[in-house]
Amino acid sequence: MLHKKITSLIMGAMLVAGCDSPTTTNDTISASKKPAKQETQLSLLPEAEKRLDIYIPVRLEADLSSYSDNQRKMLKLLIEASEIMDDLFWAQAFGEHKDAFLARLEDPKVRKFAEINYGPWDRLDGDKPFLTNTEEKLAGAEFYPPDMTKEEYLNSDIKDRNTLYSMVSRDIEGNLLDIPYSEYFADELYEASHLLKQAAELADNSEFSNYLRMRAEALTTDDYQASDMAWMDMKNNPIELVIGPIETYEDQLFGYRAAFESYVLLKDMSWSERLAKYAAYLPELQKGLPVDEKYKAEVPGSDADLNAYDVIYYAGHSNAGSKTIAINLPNDEEVQLAKGTRRLQLKNAMQAKFDHILMPISKQLIVPEQRQHITFNAFFANTMFHEVAHGLGIKNTLDGSNTVRGALKEHASALEEGKADILGLYMIEQLLNKDVISEGQLEDYYVTFMAGIFRSVRFGASSAHGKANMIRFNFFKEQGAFSRDENGYYSVNMEKMSTAIAALSKLILTLQGDGDYDGVAKLVADKGIIKDSLAADLQRLADANIPVDITFEQGLEVLNLN
């Protein structure tokens, strides 16, 4: 799909004419491209051999017999639009065209591993190269010129430096400029937009049809807020689509640029009905957060909802490396304050991780007498309330100078993920005390959460989720929330776990509210690392051949939609 990547614009005439903020058009796109990556021979590094089997394949099938012909046609169009998001993410993450790159890999196992990682870097091993003739991955991926420094960017003439929806390039004089996605990827986004408009014609749910049209428009204008609002208004559509440039984790230089991704989902009506009651408690839980009043003055939207889905297609960022099992969107702070967020629990992917990964881990690392507390209901709830907890806390710094995301830059995502994990546990404890949650007991949620940390830290400490997991693990260890016996089994101390949760919640919420970049950087440096004793325990999991994550067999053929 994306055969060439635009990396410079012919701005000469405009610069000569003295334009302060030239507008780009197709006529200004330079025929001068970034030199193609040399077609050198690529082979697997010897030390990476053991990594090729860390993913267990899961087939994303679904019974579509109850769906109408129009719905099945619509699903086909949504998947085709998602495939375009996949190509665009390859361009943002790696740059070299997917097919050309994969053609340079003879071994099918190595080729599959490269597909999963969207390039030659192992996403679950700190982005280490696993192929020969491969340089270190750029912190800014392909969002910025490879020779650009942070200082150059911060001192540039780019007006909106923390914009989500542009690629940064250079003009013919070498000056930095940002090019909106809608221009940089114009052809591909036009095609995806057309597919969404076709799908909208087939949708029998008016709210979903309206959203598809608005999202189609957003892809070609870079203005996503209106479609985010429309997405929040959808309540009863049995088919769901999350598509566009959304999360900023791939930009580890600043955490500004959003990466393209997509999910096509089918709503599980019965499970969704069980979850609907929890969203109403958000304002009450916000008031009870264990932090000074000024750090919880914002009132989260109460129009949020919780629903369960089965995923039938992942694309782009959501499909790279570790697989998402829950979604909390939109990320737009204004939309969140106005309407809250929607939390989508991806039940079939969650069940696969529980069965193939979490349960085997618990047999290796959790004391036998606490293993009875590891349940799928607790795993589902911990994951769900992580997403709900994104709506708690504060979105703008107390001094009003910036959003939390803008103030904390590249550390914002790691701290936000840490906040969601810890406040999710806080919420569960509060709702159990109120008898709102009736399934299980607090031990189930705490012990399952502990086992979940071991599952997640195997993703490495380079990603936002990885750093968040390590900060929490090391903080809990210092607080005595868990202990490790002479046989290498971990057990949870219930009383100290509750105290540690409150203390870490207060720390994170305060750092966010203060916009304390230096404080967060110190926290990440001190605690966002995997120490030797834990590394040895994680090696035990590898030696036991427990998968690190899942990968998908998916698409039109798997679903019989061709």
PDB file of N, CA and C in Angstrom, residues 228 231-232 242 246-247 249 261 263 279 282 301 304-307 309 324-332 336 339-346 383-392 395 405 416-417 419-420 427 465:
ATOM      1  N   ASP A 228     -14.650  11.674  17.803  1.00  0.00           N
ATOM      2  CA  ASP A 228     -14.510  11.113  19.152  1.00  0.00           C
ATOM      3  C   ASP A 228     -15.792  11.338  19.952  1.00  0.00           C
ATOM      4  N   TRP A 231     -18.321   8.951  18.706  1.00  0.00           N
ATOM      5  CA  TRP A 231     -18.011   7.601  19.179  1.00  0.00           C
ATOM      6  C   TRP A 231     -18.508   7.408  20.611  1.00  0.00           C
ATOM      7  N   MET A 232     -18.404   8.460  21.428  1.00  0.00           N
ATOM      8  CA  MET A 232     -18.879   8.377  22.807  1.00  0.00           C
ATOM      9  C   MET A 232     -20.391   8.219  22.886  1.00  0.00           C
ATOM     10  N   VAL A 242     -12.545   0.741  16.090  1.00  0.00           N
ATOM     11  CA  VAL A 242     -11.643   1.763  16.631  1.00  0.00           C
ATOM     12  C   VAL A 242     -10.549   1.940  15.587  1.00  0.00           C
ATOM     13  N   ILE A 246      -3.923   6.994  17.170  1.00  0.00           N
ATOM     14  CA  ILE A 246      -4.520   7.042  18.513  1.00  0.00           C
ATOM     15  C   ILE A 246      -3.467   7.147  19.621  1.00  0.00           C
ATOM     16  N   GLU A 247      -2.723   6.068  19.863  1.00  0.00           N
ATOM     17  CA  GLU A 247      -1.789   6.059  20.993  1.00  0.00           C
ATOM     18  C   GLU A 247      -0.433   6.654  20.601  1.00  0.00           C
ATOM     19  N   TYR A 249       2.577   5.824  22.238  1.00  0.00           N
ATOM     20  CA  TYR A 249       3.673   5.047  22.820  1.00  0.00           C
ATOM     21  C   TYR A 249       4.848   4.861  21.859  1.00  0.00           C
ATOM     22  N   GLU A 261      -3.617   2.672  14.018  1.00  0.00           N
ATOM     23  CA  GLU A 261      -4.013   1.338  14.457  1.00  0.00           C
ATOM     24  C   GLU A 261      -5.493   1.140  14.179  1.00  0.00           C
ATOM     25  N   TYR A 263      -8.993  -1.693  15.421  1.00  0.00           N
ATOM     26  CA  TYR A 263      -9.604  -2.917  15.959  1.00  0.00           C
ATOM     27  C   TYR A 263     -10.984  -3.049  15.323  1.00  0.00           C
ATOM     28  N   ALA A 279     -19.671   2.280  35.720  1.00  0.00           N
ATOM     29  CA  ALA A 279     -19.271   3.621  35.275  1.00  0.00           C
ATOM     30  C   ALA A 279     -19.892   4.722  36.126  1.00  0.00           C
ATOM     31  N   LEU A 282     -17.810   6.515  39.025  1.00  0.00           N
ATOM     32  CA  LEU A 282     -16.583   7.274  38.807  1.00  0.00           C
ATOM     33  C   LEU A 282     -16.515   8.576  39.606  1.00  0.00           C
ATOM     34  N   GLY A 301     -16.246  12.705  33.480  1.00  0.00           N
ATOM     35  CA  GLY A 301     -17.552  12.564  32.857  1.00  0.00           C
ATOM     36  C   GLY A 301     -18.241  11.297  33.329  1.00  0.00           C
ATOM     37  N   ALA A 304     -19.583   7.755  30.714  1.00  0.00           N
ATOM     38  CA  ALA A 304     -18.711   6.670  30.256  1.00  0.00           C
ATOM     39  C   ALA A 304     -19.460   5.342  30.317  1.00  0.00           C
ATOM     40  N   ASP A 305     -18.979   4.360  29.551  1.00  0.00           N
ATOM     41  CA  ASP A 305     -19.614   3.053  29.615  1.00  0.00           C
ATOM     42  C   ASP A 305     -18.566   1.955  29.530  1.00  0.00           C
ATOM     43  N   LEU A 306     -18.973   0.778  29.969  1.00  0.00           N
ATOM     44  CA  LEU A 306     -18.105  -0.399  29.964  1.00  0.00           C
ATOM     45  C   LEU A 306     -18.792  -1.478  29.146  1.00  0.00           C
ATOM     46  N   ASN A 307     -18.034  -2.101  28.244  1.00  0.00           N
ATOM     47  CA  ASN A 307     -18.611  -3.165  27.430  1.00  0.00           C
ATOM     48  C   ASN A 307     -17.554  -4.222  27.133  1.00  0.00           C
ATOM     49  N   TYR A 309     -16.168  -7.215  24.419  1.00  0.00           N
ATOM     50  CA  TYR A 309     -16.144  -7.496  22.982  1.00  0.00           C
ATOM     51  C   TYR A 309     -15.269  -8.703  22.693  1.00  0.00           C
ATOM     52  N   THR A 324      -2.930  -5.781  22.886  1.00  0.00           N
ATOM     53  CA  THR A 324      -3.857  -5.087  23.781  1.00  0.00           C
ATOM     54  C   THR A 324      -5.036  -5.988  24.123  1.00  0.00           C
ATOM     55  N   ILE A 325      -5.453  -5.968  25.405  1.00  0.00           N
ATOM     56  CA  ILE A 325      -6.619  -6.758  25.810  1.00  0.00           C
ATOM     57  C   ILE A 325      -7.731  -5.877  26.378  1.00  0.00           C
ATOM     58  N   ALA A 326      -7.507  -4.569  26.405  1.00  0.00           N
ATOM     59  CA  ALA A 326      -8.554  -3.642  26.833  1.00  0.00           C
ATOM     60  C   ALA A 326      -8.221  -2.265  26.275  1.00  0.00           C
ATOM     61  N   ILE A 327      -9.247  -1.484  26.017  1.00  0.00           N
ATOM     62  CA  ILE A 327      -9.091  -0.166  25.400  1.00  0.00           C
ATOM     63  C   ILE A 327      -9.818   0.862  26.254  1.00  0.00           C
ATOM     64  N   ASN A 328      -9.175   2.003  26.462  1.00  0.00           N
ATOM     65  CA  ASN A 328      -9.817   3.131  27.132  1.00  0.00           C
ATOM     66  C   ASN A 328      -9.618   4.365  26.262  1.00  0.00           C
ATOM     67  N   LEU A 329     -10.687   4.855  25.657  1.00  0.00           N
ATOM     68  CA  LEU A 329     -10.608   5.977  24.725  1.00  0.00           C
ATOM     69  C   LEU A 329     -11.872   6.827  24.843  1.00  0.00           C
ATOM     70  N   PRO A 330     -11.829   8.072  24.317  1.00  0.00           N
ATOM     71  CA  PRO A 330     -10.745   8.734  23.596  1.00  0.00           C
ATOM     72  C   PRO A 330      -9.667   9.265  24.552  1.00  0.00           C
ATOM     73  N   ASN A 331      -8.508   9.623  23.980  1.00  0.00           N
ATOM     74  CA  ASN A 331      -7.433  10.220  24.757  1.00  0.00           C
ATOM     75  C   ASN A 331      -7.570  11.732  24.892  1.00  0.00           C
ATOM     76  N   ASP A 332      -8.404  12.334  24.058  1.00  0.00           N
ATOM     77  CA  ASP A 332      -8.592  13.777  24.069  1.00  0.00           C
ATOM     78  C   ASP A 332      -9.125  14.227  25.437  1.00  0.00           C
ATOM     79  N   GLN A 336     -12.783  13.710  27.316  1.00  0.00           N
ATOM     80  CA  GLN A 336     -12.877  12.968  28.578  1.00  0.00           C
ATOM     81  C   GLN A 336     -13.616  13.767  29.642  1.00  0.00           C
ATOM     82  N   LYS A 339     -17.406  14.003  28.423  1.00  0.00           N
ATOM     83  CA  LYS A 339     -18.226  12.801  28.287  1.00  0.00           C
ATOM     84  C   LYS A 339     -17.627  11.567  28.939  1.00  0.00           C
ATOM     85  N   GLY A 340     -16.445  11.685  29.530  1.00  0.00           N
ATOM     86  CA  GLY A 340     -15.796  10.504  30.077  1.00  0.00           C
ATOM     87  C   GLY A 340     -15.114   9.721  28.981  1.00  0.00           C
ATOM     88  N   THR A 341     -14.998   8.431  29.174  1.00  0.00           N
ATOM     89  CA  THR A 341     -14.376   7.572  28.171  1.00  0.00           C
ATOM     90  C   THR A 341     -15.192   6.296  28.032  1.00  0.00           C
ATOM     91  N   ARG A 342     -14.894   5.564  26.978  1.00  0.00           N
ATOM     92  CA  ARG A 342     -15.477   4.233  26.804  1.00  0.00           C
ATOM     93  C   ARG A 342     -14.396   3.201  27.064  1.00  0.00           C
ATOM     94  N   ARG A 343     -14.777   2.134  27.772  1.00  0.00           N
ATOM     95  CA  ARG A 343     -13.830   1.064  28.090  1.00  0.00           C
ATOM     96  C   ARG A 343     -14.275  -0.211  27.408  1.00  0.00           C
ATOM     97  N   LEU A 344     -13.440  -0.714  26.553  1.00  0.00           N
ATOM     98  CA  LEU A 344     -13.760  -1.902  25.771  1.00  0.00           C
ATOM     99  C   LEU A 344     -12.875  -3.046  26.251  1.00  0.00           C
ATOM    100  N   GLN A 345     -13.499  -4.066  26.821  1.00  0.00           N
ATOM    101  CA  GLN A 345     -12.766  -5.220  27.319  1.00  0.00           C
ATOM    102  C   GLN A 345     -12.759  -6.301  26.228  1.00  0.00           C
ATOM    103  N   LEU A 346     -11.573  -6.710  25.804  1.00  0.00           N
ATOM    104  CA  LEU A 346     -11.441  -7.625  24.674  1.00  0.00           C
ATOM    105  C   LEU A 346     -11.385  -9.061  25.207  1.00  0.00           C
ATOM    106  N   THR A 383      -8.114  -5.930  34.659  1.00  0.00           N
ATOM    107  CA  THR A 383      -7.881  -5.308  33.348  1.00  0.00           C
ATOM    108  C   THR A 383      -8.917  -4.227  33.078  1.00  0.00           C
ATOM    109  N   MET A 384     -10.175  -4.526  33.380  1.00  0.00           N
ATOM    110  CA  MET A 384     -11.248  -3.575  33.138  1.00  0.00           C
ATOM    111  C   MET A 384     -11.073  -2.307  33.971  1.00  0.00           C
ATOM    112  N   PHE A 385     -10.790  -2.464  35.265  1.00  0.00           N
ATOM    113  CA  PHE A 385     -10.694  -1.285  36.122  1.00  0.00           C
ATOM    114  C   PHE A 385      -9.415  -0.499  35.872  1.00  0.00           C
ATOM    115  N   HIS A 386      -8.407  -1.144  35.292  1.00  0.00           N
ATOM    116  CA  HIS A 386      -7.261  -0.384  34.790  1.00  0.00           C
ATOM    117  C   HIS A 386      -7.750   0.641  33.776  1.00  0.00           C
ATOM    118  N   GLU A 387      -8.578   0.217  32.850  1.00  0.00           N
ATOM    119  CA  GLU A 387      -9.078   1.136  31.827  1.00  0.00           C
ATOM    120  C   GLU A 387     -10.016   2.185  32.421  1.00  0.00           C
ATOM    121  N   VAL A 388     -10.864   1.774  33.357  1.00  0.00           N
ATOM    122  CA  VAL A 388     -11.758   2.727  34.011  1.00  0.00           C
ATOM    123  C   VAL A 388     -10.940   3.792  34.745  1.00  0.00           C
ATOM    124  N   ALA A 389      -9.851   3.379  35.370  1.00  0.00           N
ATOM    125  CA  ALA A 389      -9.055   4.290  36.199  1.00  0.00           C
ATOM    126  C   ALA A 389      -8.355   5.362  35.390  1.00  0.00           C
ATOM    127  N   HIS A 390      -8.234   5.179  34.077  1.00  0.00           N
ATOM    128  CA  HIS A 390      -7.691   6.263  33.253  1.00  0.00           C
ATOM    129  C   HIS A 390      -8.561   7.518  33.382  1.00  0.00           C
ATOM    130  N   GLY A 391      -9.841   7.337  33.704  1.00  0.00           N
ATOM    131  CA  GLY A 391     -10.742   8.471  33.824  1.00  0.00           C
ATOM    132  C   GLY A 391     -10.623   9.207  35.146  1.00  0.00           C
ATOM    133  N   LEU A 392      -9.896   8.648  36.113  1.00  0.00           N
ATOM    134  CA  LEU A 392      -9.718   9.283  37.412  1.00  0.00           C
ATOM    135  C   LEU A 392      -8.469  10.158  37.421  1.00  0.00           C
ATOM    136  N   LYS A 395      -6.225  15.727  34.505  1.00  0.00           N
ATOM    137  CA  LYS A 395      -5.785  15.776  33.102  1.00  0.00           C
ATOM    138  C   LYS A 395      -4.940  17.012  32.802  1.00  0.00           C
ATOM    139  N   ARG A 405      -0.107  15.322  29.971  1.00  0.00           N
ATOM    140  CA  ARG A 405       0.616  14.670  28.877  1.00  0.00           C
ATOM    141  C   ARG A 405       1.680  15.595  28.300  1.00  0.00           C
ATOM    142  N   GLU A 416       1.034   7.411  33.308  1.00  0.00           N
ATOM    143  CA  GLU A 416      -0.411   7.227  33.158  1.00  0.00           C
ATOM    144  C   GLU A 416      -0.797   5.752  33.251  1.00  0.00           C
ATOM    145  N   GLU A 417       0.007   4.887  32.644  1.00  0.00           N
ATOM    146  CA  GLU A 417      -0.273   3.449  32.752  1.00  0.00           C
ATOM    147  C   GLU A 417      -0.110   2.969  34.187  1.00  0.00           C
ATOM    148  N   LYS A 419      -0.570   4.824  36.837  1.00  0.00           N
ATOM    149  CA  LYS A 419      -1.736   5.345  37.556  1.00  0.00           C
ATOM    150  C   LYS A 419      -2.951   4.448  37.352  1.00  0.00           C
ATOM    151  N   ALA A 420      -3.183   4.054  36.118  1.00  0.00           N
ATOM    152  CA  ALA A 420      -4.361   3.236  35.814  1.00  0.00           C
ATOM    153  C   ALA A 420      -4.295   1.891  36.520  1.00  0.00           C
ATOM    154  N   MET A 427      -9.997   1.054  43.092  1.00  0.00           N
ATOM    155  CA  MET A 427     -11.417   1.026  42.776  1.00  0.00           C
ATOM    156  C   MET A 427     -12.053  -0.303  43.170  1.00  0.00           C
ATOM    157  N   HIS A 465       4.093   0.551  29.235  1.00  0.00           N
ATOM    158  CA  HIS A 465       3.526  -0.441  30.139  1.00  0.00           C
ATOM    159  C   HIS A 465       4.624  -1.158  30.916  1.00  0.00           C
TER     160      HIS A 465
END
